[in-house]
Coordinates of C-alpha atoms in Angstrom, one line a residue:
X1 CA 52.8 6.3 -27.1
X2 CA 54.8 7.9 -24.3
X3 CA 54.6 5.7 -21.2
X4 CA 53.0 8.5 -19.2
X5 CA 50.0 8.9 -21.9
X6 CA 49.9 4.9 -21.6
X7 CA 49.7 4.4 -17.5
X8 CA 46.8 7.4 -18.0
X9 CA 45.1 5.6 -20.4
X10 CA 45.5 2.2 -18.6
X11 CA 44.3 4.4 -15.7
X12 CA 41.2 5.5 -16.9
X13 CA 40.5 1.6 -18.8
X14 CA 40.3 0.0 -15.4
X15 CA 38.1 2.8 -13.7
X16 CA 35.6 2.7 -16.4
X17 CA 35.8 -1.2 -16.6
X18 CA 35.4 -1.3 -12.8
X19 CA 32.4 0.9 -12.8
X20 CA 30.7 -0.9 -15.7
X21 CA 31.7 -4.3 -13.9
X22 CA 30.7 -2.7 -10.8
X23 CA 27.1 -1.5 -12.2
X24 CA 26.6 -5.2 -13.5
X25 CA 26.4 -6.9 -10.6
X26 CA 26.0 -3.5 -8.1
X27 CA 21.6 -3.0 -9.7
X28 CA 20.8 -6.6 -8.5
X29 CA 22.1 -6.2 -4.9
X30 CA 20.1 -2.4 -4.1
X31 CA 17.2 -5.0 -4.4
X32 CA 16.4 -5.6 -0.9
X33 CA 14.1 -9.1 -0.2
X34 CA 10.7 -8.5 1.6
X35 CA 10.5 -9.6 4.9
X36 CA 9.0 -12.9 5.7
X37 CA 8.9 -14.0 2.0
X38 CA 6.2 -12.2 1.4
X39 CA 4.8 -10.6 -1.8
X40 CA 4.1 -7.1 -1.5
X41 CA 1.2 -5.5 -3.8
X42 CA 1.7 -2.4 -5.2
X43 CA -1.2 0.2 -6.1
X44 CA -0.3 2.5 -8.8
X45 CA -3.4 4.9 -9.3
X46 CA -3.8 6.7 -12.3
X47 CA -1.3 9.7 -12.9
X48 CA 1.4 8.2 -10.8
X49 CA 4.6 8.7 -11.8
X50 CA 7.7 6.7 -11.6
X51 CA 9.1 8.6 -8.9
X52 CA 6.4 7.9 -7.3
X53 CA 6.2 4.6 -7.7
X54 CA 10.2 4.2 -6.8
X55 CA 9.3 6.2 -3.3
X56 CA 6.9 3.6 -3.1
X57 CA 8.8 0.5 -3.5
X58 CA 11.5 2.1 -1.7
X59 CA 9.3 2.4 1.5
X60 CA 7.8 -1.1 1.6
X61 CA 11.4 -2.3 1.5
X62 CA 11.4 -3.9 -2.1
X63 CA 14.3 -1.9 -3.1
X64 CA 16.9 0.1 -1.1
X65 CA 17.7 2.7 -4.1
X66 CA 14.6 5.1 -5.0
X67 CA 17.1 6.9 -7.2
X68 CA 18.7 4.1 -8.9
X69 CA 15.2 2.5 -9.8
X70 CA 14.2 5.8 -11.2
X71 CA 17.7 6.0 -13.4
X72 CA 17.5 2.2 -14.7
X73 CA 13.6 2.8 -15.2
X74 CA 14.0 6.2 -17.3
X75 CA 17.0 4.3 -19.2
X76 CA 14.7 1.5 -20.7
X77 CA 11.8 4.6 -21.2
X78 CA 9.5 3.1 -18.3
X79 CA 8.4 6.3 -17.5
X80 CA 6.5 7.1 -20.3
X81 CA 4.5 3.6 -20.1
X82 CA 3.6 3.1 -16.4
X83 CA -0.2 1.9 -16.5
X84 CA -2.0 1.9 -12.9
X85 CA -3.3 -1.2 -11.5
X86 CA -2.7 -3.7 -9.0
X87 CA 0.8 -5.1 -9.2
X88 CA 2.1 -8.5 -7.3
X89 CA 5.9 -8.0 -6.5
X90 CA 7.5 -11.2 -5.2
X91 CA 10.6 -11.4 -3.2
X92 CA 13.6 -10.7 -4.6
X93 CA 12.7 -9.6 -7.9
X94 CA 15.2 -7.9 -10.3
X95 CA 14.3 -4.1 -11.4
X96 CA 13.5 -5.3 -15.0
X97 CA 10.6 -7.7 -13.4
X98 CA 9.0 -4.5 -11.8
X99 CA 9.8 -2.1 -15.2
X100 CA 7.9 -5.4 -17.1
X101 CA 4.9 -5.7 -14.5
X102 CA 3.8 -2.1 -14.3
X103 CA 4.0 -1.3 -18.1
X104 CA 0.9 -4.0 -18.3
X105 CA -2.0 -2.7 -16.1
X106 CA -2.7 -6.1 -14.3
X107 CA -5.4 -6.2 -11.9
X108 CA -5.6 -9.0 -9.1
X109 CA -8.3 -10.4 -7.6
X110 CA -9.1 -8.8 -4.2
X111 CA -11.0 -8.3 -1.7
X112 CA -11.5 -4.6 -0.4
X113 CA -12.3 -4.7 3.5
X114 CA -12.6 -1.7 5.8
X115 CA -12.2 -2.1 9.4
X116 CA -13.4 1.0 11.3
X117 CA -11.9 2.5 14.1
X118 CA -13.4 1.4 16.9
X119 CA -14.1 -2.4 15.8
X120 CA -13.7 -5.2 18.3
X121 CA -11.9 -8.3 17.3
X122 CA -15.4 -10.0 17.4
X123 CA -16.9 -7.2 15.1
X124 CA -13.4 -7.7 12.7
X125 CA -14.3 -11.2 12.3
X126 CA -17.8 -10.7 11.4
X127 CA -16.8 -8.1 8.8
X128 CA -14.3 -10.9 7.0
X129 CA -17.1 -13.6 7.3
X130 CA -19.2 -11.3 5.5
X131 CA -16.5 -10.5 2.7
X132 CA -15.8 -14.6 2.3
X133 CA -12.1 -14.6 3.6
X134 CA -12.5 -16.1 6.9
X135 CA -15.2 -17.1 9.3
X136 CA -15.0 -15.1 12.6
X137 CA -14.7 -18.4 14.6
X138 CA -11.6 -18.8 12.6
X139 CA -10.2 -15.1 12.7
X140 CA -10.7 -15.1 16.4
X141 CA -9.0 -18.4 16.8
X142 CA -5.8 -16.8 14.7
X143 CA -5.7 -14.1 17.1
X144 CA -5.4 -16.4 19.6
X145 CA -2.5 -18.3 17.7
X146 CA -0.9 -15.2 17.2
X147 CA -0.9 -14.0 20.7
X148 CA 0.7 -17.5 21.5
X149 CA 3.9 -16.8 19.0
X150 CA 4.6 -13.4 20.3
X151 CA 6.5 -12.1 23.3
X152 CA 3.3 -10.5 25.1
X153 CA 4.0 -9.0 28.7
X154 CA 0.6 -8.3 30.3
X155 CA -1.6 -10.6 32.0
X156 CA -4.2 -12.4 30.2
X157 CA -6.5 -13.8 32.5
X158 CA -9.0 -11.2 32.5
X159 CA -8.8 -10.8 29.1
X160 CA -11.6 -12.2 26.8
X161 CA -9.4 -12.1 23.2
X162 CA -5.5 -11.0 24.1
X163 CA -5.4 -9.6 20.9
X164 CA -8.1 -7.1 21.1
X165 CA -6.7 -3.7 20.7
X166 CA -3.8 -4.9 18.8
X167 CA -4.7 -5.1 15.1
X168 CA -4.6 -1.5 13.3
X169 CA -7.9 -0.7 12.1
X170 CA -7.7 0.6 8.6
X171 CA -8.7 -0.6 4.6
X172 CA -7.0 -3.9 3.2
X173 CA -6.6 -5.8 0.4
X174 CA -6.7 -9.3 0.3
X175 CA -6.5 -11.7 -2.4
X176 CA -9.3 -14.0 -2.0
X177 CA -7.4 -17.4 -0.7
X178 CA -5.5 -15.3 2.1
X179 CA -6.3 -17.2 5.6
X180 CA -7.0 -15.7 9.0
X181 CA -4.1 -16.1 10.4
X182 CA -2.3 -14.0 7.7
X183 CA -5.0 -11.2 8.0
X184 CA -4.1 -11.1 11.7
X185 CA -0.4 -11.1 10.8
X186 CA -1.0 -8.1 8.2
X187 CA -2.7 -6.1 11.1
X188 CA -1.0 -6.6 14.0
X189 CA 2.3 -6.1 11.9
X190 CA 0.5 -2.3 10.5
X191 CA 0.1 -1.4 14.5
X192 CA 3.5 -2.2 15.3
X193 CA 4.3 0.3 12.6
X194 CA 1.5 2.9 13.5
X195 CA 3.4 2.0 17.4
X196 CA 7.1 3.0 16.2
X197 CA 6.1 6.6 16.3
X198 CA 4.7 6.8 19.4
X199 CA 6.9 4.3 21.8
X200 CA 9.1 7.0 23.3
X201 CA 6.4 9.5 24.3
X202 CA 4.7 6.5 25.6
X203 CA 7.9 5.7 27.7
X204 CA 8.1 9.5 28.8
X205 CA 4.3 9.7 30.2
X206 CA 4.8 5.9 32.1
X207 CA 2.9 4.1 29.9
X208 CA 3.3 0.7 29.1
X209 CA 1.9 -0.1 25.2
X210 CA -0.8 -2.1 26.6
X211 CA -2.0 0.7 28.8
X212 CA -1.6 3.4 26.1
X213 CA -4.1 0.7 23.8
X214 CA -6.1 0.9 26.6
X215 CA -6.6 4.5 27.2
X216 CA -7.0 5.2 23.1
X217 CA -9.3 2.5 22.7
X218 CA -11.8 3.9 25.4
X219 CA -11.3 7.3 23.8
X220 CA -11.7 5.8 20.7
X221 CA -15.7 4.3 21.4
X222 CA -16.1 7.5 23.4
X223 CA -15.8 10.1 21.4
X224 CA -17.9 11.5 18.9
X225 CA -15.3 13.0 16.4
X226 CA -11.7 14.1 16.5
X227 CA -12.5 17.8 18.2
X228 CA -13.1 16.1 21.4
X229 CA -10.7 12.8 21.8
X230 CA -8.1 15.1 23.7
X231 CA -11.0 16.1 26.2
X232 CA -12.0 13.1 26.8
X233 CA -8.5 12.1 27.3
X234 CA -7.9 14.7 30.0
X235 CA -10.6 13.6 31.9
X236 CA -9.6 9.8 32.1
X237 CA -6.2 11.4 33.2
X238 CA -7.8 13.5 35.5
X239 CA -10.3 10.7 37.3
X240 CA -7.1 8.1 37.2
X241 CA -4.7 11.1 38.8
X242 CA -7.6 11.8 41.9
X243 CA -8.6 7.7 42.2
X244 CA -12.3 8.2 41.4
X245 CA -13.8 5.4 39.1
X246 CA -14.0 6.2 35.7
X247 CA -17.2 4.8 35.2
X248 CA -17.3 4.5 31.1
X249 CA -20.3 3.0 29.6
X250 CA -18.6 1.6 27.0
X251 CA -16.4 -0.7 29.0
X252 CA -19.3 -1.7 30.8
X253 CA -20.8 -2.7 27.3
X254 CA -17.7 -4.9 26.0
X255 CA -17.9 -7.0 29.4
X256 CA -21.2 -7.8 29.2
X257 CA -20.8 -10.4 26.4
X258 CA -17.4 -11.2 27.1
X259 CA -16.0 -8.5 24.3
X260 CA -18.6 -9.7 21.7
X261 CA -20.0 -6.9 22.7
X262 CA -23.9 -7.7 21.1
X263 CA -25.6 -5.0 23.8
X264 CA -26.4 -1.7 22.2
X265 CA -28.1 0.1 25.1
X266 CA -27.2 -0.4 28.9
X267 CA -29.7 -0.5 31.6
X268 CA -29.2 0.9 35.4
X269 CA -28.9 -2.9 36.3
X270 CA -25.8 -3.5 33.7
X271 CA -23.7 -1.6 35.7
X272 CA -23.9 -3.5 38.8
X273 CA -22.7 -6.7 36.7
X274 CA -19.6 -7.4 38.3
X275 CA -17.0 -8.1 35.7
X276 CA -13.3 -7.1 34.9
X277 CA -14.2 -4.7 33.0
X278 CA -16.6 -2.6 34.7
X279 CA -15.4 1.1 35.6
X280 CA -18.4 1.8 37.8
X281 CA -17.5 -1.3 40.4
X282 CA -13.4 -1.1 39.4
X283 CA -10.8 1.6 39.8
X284 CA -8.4 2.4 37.6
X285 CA -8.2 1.5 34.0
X286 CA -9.6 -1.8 32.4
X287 CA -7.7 -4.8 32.2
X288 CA -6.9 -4.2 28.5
X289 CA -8.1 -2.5 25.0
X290 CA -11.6 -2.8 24.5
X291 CA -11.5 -1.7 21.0
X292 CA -8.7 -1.8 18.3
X293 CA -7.8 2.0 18.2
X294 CA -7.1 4.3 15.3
X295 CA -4.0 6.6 15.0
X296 CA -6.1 10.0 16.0
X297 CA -7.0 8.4 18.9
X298 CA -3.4 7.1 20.1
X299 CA -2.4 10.3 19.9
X300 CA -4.8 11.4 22.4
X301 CA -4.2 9.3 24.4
X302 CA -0.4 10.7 24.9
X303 CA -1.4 14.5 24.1
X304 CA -4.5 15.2 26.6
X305 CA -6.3 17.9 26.9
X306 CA -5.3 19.9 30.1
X307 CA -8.6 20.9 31.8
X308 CA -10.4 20.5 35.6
X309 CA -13.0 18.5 33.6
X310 CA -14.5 15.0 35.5
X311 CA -17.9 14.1 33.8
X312 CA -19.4 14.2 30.1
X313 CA -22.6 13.4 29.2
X314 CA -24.1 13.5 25.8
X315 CA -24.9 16.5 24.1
X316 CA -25.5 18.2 20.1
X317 CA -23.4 17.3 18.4
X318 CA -20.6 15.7 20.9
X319 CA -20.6 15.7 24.6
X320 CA -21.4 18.2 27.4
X321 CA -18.3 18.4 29.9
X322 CA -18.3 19.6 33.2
X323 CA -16.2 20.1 36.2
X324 CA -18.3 18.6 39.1
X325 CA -21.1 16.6 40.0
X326 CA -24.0 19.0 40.1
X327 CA -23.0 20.8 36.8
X328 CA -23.0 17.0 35.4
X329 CA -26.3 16.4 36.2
X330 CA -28.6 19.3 35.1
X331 CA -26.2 18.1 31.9
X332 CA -27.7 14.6 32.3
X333 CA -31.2 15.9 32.7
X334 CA -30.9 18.5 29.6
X335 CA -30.4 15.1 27.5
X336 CA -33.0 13.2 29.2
X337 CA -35.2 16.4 28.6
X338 CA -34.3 16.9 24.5
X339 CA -34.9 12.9 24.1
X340 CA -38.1 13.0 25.5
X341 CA -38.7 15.9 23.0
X342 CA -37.8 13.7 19.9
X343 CA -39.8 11.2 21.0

């Protein structure tokens, strides 16, 4: 062989060696650990495919190659068998861990919990007491822990759970032994994510995280559906921009049992009850959340309405808005009128 054929053919031995090498030990390190240690679950439903799944895994941070999962995967004919179910992935597991665990359909024992938008802390906690995770003593005590171990600016004093307004409402899973305070670590870790996308508007309009929670969670136990959260928005802008009292019923309700909020109706005599909390006896906004807010209504609170609107009152269907006081109350006495009627 002429030495020229022979330093080619040395050539292209060591590039193919390297890349072989190199794909040995390069599949293990596009695995990227979860954070915290944790496991993550993974939901395939039935039809999903293993691109899907890769996109998947690739968001929650289990791997860091969607496309190299999806190569190894199709290699060892995982593809064809992917089986839906409810799949455990610990941290730092190896791609042919995954391919073994969603060929088999395993299901694990959970606990499906819905928080709606608009719970309180106090109302979170009765819904896991109710599903046998945690008590709500202990849930609201785990909130309190996990206020402690975080870097929290605001004042507390007036504050009846520091927490409130800070845990994502939304549907979990949770394995059956999981504790309270890693329910309120889940949570509060899903609203810094649902936060991520709206930090910088919030820093454009002024608004400090804790007062855009605020604003979205009275929006949030104001309004009666998602055509009129950025009305109601523009008028808490609107009575905030001209120093009038925004005088909200429902932040009258949440102070009256010191954010356990157990009152349903409010009397003429609630809202002289001085407390923190109370927009008809104190200007501006609340001390904090009185609600934990959903994404709808975060946005809102950063996109309102733009209108000359200062009152609502309860209408069909939604509210009746209206520009100044004596428009507002023929409002108020069309509602009285209509629930005498259906009485």
């Amino acid at each position: 062989m002429k030495k020229g054929c022979f330093a080619v053919f040395l050539l292209v031995l060591l590039l193919f060696g390297g890349a072989l090498i190199g794909g040995i030990f390069l599949a293990p390190s596009l695995l990227a650990e979860t954070t915290n240690d944790e496991r993550v679950v993974l939901i395939i439903e039935e039809g999903d495919s293993l691109h899907r799944v890769s996109e998947i895994l690739k968001d929650e941070g289990v791997i860091r190659s969607a496309r190299w999962f999806r190569r190894e995967g199709q290699a060892a004919g995982v593809d064809r068998n992917i089986r839906p179910g409810e799949y455990e992935i610990m941290p730092g597991s190896q791609f042919e861990d995954i391919f073994a665990l969603i060929q088999t359909g395993q299901q694990r024992e959970q606990v499906r919990i819905t928080f709606p938008e608009g719970y309180t802390l106090y109302q979170m906690g009765g819904r896991l007491e109710e599903h046998g995770i945690a008590s709500q003593e202990a849930f609201l005590e785990a909130t309190n822990a996990y206020f402690q171990d975080q870097d929290f600016s605001f004042d507390t004093a007036p504050l009846y759970f520091p927490m409130e307004g800070y845990l994502f409402p939304d549907t979990y899973f949770f394995e059956t032994d999981t504790t309270a305070s890693q329910v309120v670590s889940v949570m509060a870790r899903q609203m810094e994510k649902v936060l991520e996308d709206y930090k910088d508007l919030a820093k454009e309009n002024n608004l400090t995280i804790h007062e855009l929670l605020t604003i979205a969670s009275l929006i949030e136990k104001e309004a009666f559906g998602d055509h009129e959260r950025d009305t109601i928005a523009g008028v808490i802008y609107n009575r905030l921009e001209i120093d009038m009292l925004l005088q909200f019923c429902s932040s009258v309700l949440y102070g009256l049992d010191d954010g356990q909020e157990l009152a349903t109706r409010l009397l003429y005599r609630d809202l002289e009850v001085m407390h923190p909390f109370n927009t008809y006896q104190y200007k501006g906004l609340p001390p904090g959340p009185i609600a934990n807010p959903g994404r709808a209504s975060i946005q809102a609170a950063l996109n309102p309405e733009s209108h000359d609107y200062l009152y609502f009152v309860v209408g069909n269907g939604g509210h009746n808005f209206s520009r100044d006081y004596q428009d507002h109350t023929q409002n108020v006495e069309a509602y009285r009128s209509q629930r005498t009627l259906e009485q």
